Short mmCIF file of C-alpha atoms and ligand atoms in Angstrom, two decimals:
data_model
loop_
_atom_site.label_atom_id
_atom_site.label_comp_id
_atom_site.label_asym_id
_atom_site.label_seq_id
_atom_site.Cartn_x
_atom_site.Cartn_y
_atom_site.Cartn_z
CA UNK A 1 22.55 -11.71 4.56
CA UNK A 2 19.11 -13.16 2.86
CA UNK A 3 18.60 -12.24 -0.83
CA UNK A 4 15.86 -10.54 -1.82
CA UNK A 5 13.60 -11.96 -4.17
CA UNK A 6 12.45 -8.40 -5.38
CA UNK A 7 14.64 -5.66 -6.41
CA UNK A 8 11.77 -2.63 -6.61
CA UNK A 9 8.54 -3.14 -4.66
CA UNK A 10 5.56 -0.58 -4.15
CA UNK A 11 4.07 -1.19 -0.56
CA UNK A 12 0.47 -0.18 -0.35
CA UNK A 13 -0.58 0.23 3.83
CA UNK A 14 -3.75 1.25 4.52
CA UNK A 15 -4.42 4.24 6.38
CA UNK A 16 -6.24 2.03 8.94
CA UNK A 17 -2.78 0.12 10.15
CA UNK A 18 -1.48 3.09 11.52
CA UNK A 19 -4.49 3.42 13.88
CA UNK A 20 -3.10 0.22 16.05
CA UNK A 21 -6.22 -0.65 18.52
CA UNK A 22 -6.68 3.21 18.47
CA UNK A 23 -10.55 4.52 17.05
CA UNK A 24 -8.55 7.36 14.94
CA UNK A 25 -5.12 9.02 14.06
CA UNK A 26 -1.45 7.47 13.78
CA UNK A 27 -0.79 5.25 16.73
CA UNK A 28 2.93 6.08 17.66
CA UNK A 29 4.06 2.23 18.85
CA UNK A 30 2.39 1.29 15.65
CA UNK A 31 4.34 3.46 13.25
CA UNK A 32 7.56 2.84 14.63
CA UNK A 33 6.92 -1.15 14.44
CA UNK A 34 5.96 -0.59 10.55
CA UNK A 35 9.36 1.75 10.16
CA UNK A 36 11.48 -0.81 11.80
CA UNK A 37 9.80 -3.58 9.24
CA UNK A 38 10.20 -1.13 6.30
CA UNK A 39 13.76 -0.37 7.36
CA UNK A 40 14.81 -4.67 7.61
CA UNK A 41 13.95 -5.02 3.87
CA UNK A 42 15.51 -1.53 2.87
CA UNK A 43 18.95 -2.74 4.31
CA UNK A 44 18.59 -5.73 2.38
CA UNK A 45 18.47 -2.88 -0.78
CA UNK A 46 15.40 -3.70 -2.01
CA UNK A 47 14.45 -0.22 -3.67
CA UNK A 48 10.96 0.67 -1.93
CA UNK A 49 7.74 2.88 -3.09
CA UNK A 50 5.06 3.23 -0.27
CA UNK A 51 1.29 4.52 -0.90
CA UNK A 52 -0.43 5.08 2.04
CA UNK A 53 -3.88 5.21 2.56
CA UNK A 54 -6.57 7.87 4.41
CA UNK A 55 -8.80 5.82 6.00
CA UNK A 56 -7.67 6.31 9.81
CA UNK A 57 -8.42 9.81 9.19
CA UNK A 58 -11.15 10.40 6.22
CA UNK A 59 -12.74 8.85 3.81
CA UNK A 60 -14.80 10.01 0.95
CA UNK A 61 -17.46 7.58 1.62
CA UNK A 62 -17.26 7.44 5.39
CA UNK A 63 -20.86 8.32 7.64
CA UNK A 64 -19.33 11.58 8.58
CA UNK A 65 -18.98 12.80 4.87
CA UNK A 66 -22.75 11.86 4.23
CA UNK A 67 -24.50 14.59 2.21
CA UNK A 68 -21.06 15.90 1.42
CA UNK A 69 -20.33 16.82 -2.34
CA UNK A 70 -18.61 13.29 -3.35
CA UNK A 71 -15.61 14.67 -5.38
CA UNK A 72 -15.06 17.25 -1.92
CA UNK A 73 -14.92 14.72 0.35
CA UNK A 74 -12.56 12.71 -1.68
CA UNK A 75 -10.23 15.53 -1.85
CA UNK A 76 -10.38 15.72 2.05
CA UNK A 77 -9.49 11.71 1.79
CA UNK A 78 -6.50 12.54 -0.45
CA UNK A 79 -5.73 15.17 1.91
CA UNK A 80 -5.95 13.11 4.85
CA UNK A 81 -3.50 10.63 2.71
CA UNK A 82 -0.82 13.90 2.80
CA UNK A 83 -0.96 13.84 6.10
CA UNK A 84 -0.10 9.89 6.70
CA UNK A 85 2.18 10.39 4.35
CA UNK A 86 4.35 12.67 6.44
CA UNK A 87 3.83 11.19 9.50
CA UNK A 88 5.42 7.89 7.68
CA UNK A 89 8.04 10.03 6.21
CA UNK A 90 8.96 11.07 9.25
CA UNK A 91 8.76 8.52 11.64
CA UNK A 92 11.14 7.21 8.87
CA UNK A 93 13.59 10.04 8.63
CA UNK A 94 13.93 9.27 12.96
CA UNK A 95 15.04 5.96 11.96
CA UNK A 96 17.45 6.80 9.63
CA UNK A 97 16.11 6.16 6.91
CA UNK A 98 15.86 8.85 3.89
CA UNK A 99 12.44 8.91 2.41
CA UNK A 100 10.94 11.89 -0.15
CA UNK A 101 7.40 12.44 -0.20
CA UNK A 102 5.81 13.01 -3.67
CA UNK A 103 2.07 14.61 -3.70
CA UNK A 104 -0.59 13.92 -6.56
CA UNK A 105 -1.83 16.81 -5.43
CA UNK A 106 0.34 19.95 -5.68
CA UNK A 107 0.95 21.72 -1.72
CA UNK A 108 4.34 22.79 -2.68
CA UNK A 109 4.88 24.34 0.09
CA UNK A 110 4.20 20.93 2.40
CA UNK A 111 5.62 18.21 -0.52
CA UNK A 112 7.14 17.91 -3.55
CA UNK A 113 5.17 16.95 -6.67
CA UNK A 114 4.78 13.63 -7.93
CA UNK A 115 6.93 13.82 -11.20
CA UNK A 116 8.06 10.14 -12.48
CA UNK A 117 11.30 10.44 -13.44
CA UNK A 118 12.16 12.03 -10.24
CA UNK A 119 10.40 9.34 -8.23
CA UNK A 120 12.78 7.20 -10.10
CA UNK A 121 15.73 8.87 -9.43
CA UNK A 122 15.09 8.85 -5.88
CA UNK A 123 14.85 4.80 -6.20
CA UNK A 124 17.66 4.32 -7.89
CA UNK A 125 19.85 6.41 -5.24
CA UNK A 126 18.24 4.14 -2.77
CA UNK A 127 15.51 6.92 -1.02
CA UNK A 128 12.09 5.86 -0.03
CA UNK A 129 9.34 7.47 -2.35
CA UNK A 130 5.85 7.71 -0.54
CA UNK A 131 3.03 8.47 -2.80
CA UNK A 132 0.96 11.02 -1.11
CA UNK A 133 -2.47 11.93 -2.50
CA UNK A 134 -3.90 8.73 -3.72
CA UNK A 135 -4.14 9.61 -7.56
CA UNK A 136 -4.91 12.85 -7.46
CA UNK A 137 -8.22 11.99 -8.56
CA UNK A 138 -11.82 11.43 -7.21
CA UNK A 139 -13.72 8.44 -7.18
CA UNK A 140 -10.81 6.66 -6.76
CA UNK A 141 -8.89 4.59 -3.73
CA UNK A 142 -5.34 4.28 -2.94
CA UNK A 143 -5.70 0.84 -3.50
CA UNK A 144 -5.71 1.78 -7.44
CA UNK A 145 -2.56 4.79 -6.92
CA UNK A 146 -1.20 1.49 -5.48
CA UNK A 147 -1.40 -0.06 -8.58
CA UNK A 148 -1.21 2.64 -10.88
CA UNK A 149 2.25 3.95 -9.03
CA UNK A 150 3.49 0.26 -8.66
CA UNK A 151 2.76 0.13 -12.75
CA UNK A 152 4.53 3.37 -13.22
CA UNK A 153 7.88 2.66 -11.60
CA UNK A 154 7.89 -0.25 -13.09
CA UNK A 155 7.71 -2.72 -9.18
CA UNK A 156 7.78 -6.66 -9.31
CA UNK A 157 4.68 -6.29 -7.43
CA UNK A 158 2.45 -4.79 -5.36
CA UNK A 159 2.79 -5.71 -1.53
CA UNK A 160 -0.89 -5.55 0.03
CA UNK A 161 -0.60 -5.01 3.56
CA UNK A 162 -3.65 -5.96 5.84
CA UNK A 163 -4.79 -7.06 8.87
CA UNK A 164 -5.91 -10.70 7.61
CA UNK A 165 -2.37 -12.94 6.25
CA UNK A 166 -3.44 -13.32 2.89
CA UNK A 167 -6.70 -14.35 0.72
CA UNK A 168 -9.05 -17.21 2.24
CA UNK A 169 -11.21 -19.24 0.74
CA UNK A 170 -13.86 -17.57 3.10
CA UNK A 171 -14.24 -15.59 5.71
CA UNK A 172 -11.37 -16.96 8.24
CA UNK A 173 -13.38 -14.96 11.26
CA UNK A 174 -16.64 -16.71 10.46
CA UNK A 175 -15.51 -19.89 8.90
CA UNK A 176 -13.72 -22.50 10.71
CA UNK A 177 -12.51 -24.41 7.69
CA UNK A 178 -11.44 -21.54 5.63
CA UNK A 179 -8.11 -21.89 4.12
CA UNK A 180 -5.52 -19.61 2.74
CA UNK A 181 -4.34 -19.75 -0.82
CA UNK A 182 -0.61 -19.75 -1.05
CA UNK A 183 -1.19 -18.58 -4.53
CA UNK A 184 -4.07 -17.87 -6.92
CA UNK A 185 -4.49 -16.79 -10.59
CA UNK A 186 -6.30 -13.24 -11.26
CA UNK A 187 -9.04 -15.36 -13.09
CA UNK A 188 -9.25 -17.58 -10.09
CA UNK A 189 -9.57 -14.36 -7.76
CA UNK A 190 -12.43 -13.20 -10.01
CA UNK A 191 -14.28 -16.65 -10.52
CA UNK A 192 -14.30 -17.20 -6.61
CA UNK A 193 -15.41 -14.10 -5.79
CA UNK A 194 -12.29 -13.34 -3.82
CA UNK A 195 -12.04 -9.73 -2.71
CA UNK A 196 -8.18 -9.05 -2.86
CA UNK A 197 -8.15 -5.19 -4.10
CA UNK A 198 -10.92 -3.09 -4.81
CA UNK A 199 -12.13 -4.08 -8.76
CA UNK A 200 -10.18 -1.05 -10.04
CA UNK A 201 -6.86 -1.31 -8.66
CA UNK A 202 -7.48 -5.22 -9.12
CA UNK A 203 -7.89 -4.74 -13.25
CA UNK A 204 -5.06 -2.50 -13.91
CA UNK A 205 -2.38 -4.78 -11.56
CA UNK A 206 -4.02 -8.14 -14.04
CA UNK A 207 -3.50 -5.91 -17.28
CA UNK A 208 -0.24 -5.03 -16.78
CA UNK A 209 0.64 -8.25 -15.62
CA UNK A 210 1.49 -6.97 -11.46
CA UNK A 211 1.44 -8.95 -9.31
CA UNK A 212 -0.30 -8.66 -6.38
CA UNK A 213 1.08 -10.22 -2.63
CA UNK A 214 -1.00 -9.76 -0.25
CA UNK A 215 0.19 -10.33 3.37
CA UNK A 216 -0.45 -9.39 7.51
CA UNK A 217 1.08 -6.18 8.66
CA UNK A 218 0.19 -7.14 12.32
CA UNK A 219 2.15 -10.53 11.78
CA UNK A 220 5.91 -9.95 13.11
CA UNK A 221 8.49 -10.79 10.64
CA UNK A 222 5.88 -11.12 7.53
CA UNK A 223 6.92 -8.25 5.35
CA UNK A 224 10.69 -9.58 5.43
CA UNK A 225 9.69 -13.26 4.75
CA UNK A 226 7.24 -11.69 1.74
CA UNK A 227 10.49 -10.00 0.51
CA UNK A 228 12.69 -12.87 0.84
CA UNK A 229 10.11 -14.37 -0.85
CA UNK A 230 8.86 -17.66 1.55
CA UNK A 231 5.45 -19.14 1.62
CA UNK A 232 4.11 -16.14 3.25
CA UNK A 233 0.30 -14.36 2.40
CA UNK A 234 -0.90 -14.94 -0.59
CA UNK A 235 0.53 -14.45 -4.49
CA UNK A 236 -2.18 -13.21 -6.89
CA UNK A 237 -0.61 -13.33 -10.28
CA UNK A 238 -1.32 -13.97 -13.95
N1 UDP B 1 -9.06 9.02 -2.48
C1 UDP B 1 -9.44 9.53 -3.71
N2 UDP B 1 -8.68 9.25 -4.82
C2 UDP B 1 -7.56 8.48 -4.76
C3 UDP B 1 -7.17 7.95 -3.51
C4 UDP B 1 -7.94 8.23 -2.39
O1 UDP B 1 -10.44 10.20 -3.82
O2 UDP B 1 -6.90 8.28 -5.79
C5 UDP B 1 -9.82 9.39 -1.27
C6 UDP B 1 -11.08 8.56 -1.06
O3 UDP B 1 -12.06 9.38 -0.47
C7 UDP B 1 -10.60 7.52 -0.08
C8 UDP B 1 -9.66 8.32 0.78
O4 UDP B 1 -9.02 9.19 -0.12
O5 UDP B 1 -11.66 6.95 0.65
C9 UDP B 1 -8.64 7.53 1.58
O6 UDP B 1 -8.09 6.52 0.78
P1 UDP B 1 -8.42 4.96 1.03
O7 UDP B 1 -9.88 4.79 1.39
O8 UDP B 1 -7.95 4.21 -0.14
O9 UDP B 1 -7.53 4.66 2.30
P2 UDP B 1 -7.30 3.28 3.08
O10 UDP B 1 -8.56 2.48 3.02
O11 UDP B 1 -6.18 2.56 2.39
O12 UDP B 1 -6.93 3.72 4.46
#
């Protein structure tokens, strides 16, 4: 079998790639295709952390949470991050694969708490840890629990999943002769006005040295060439 390039990786999916070509909600085909990709790179025993987003469901600063207390309807985003979470975890537990989910947020009677050393426990027996609850905080996304979890467990990096394959040199929809970096410095990111994580997330992964991939969820076979470490995406690093 391949080798990994990575032995402990935090996955951040957006809330949004569960939706498939749906308007809302967890798209069943969808979730299944993203388990079967998350369970090729667990059998090659890469220890895995997932943080998933909200957006398919709520978001703090979506149209429909206009006039809304802020820090309420980030709470409903976190909440609506629970509930990804457990659809993931369990689409997951179909497949056979074990996966805990640990909240930010305590609903003990739904998840467990997020409590470190446990989280690393459960990656060192070889479980799948999904961070539920974004931070725990408002004002914040789940791209920064992304990078504050990834941080935390100590992960090799941070796998961005999107819809686009990596980070372009413009916009590859409107420009014709945009091209994708194969890799690119933080500064670089910064100087060229690259969006690759919202500015948050994207200072705390360049302080602690993260790195960042960034790479198409929609693209078959991507998230197993990321881990095996080809010229897939794009590496944001130091
Ligand atoms: N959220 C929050 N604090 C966090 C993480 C998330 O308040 O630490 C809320 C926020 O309202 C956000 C929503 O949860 O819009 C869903 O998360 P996000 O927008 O990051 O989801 P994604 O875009 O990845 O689907």
């Amino acid at each position: 079998m391949s080798k990994a390039a990575y032995k402990r990786v935090l996955l951040k999916l957006s809330g949004e790639a569960l939706m498939g070509d749906d308007a809302y909600g967890i798209n069943r085909v969808t979730i299944d295709r993203m388990v079967a990709d998350v369970a090729g790179i667990a059998a090659m025993g890469v220890e895995l952390a997932i943080v998933i987003g909200g957006g398919n469901i709520f978001r703090g600063v979506a149209p429909g949470a206009q006039g809304m207390d802020r820090a309420t309807a980030d709470y409903m985003g976190m909440l609506a991050t629970v509930m990804n979470s457990l659809a993931l975890a369990d689409a997951m537990r179909q497949a056979g694969l074990t996966a805990r989910v640990m909240s930010a947020i305590a609903i003990e009677q739904i998840v467990e708490p997020y409590v470190r050393p446990k989280a690393l426990q459960y990656l060192e027996e070889g479980k799948i840890v999904v961070f539920a609850a974004g931070t725990g905080n408002p004002f914040f996304t789940t791209d920064t629990a992304a990078a504050l979890r990834g941080s935390e467990i100590g992960a090799q990096i941070v796998l961005k999943a999107t819809k686009v394959d990596g980070v372009y040199s413009a916009d590859p929809k409107k420009d014709p002769h945009a091209t994708r970096y194969a890799t690119i410095t933080f500064d670089e990111a910064i100087a060229r006005h690259l969006e690759v994580m919202d500015a948050t997330a994207f200072a705390l992964c360049r302080d602690q040295k993260l790195p960042i991939k960034v790479f198409s969820i929609t693209k078959p076979g991507a998230l197993q060439r990321v881990i095996l470490g080809e010229d897939e995406g794009t590496l944001v690093h130091v």
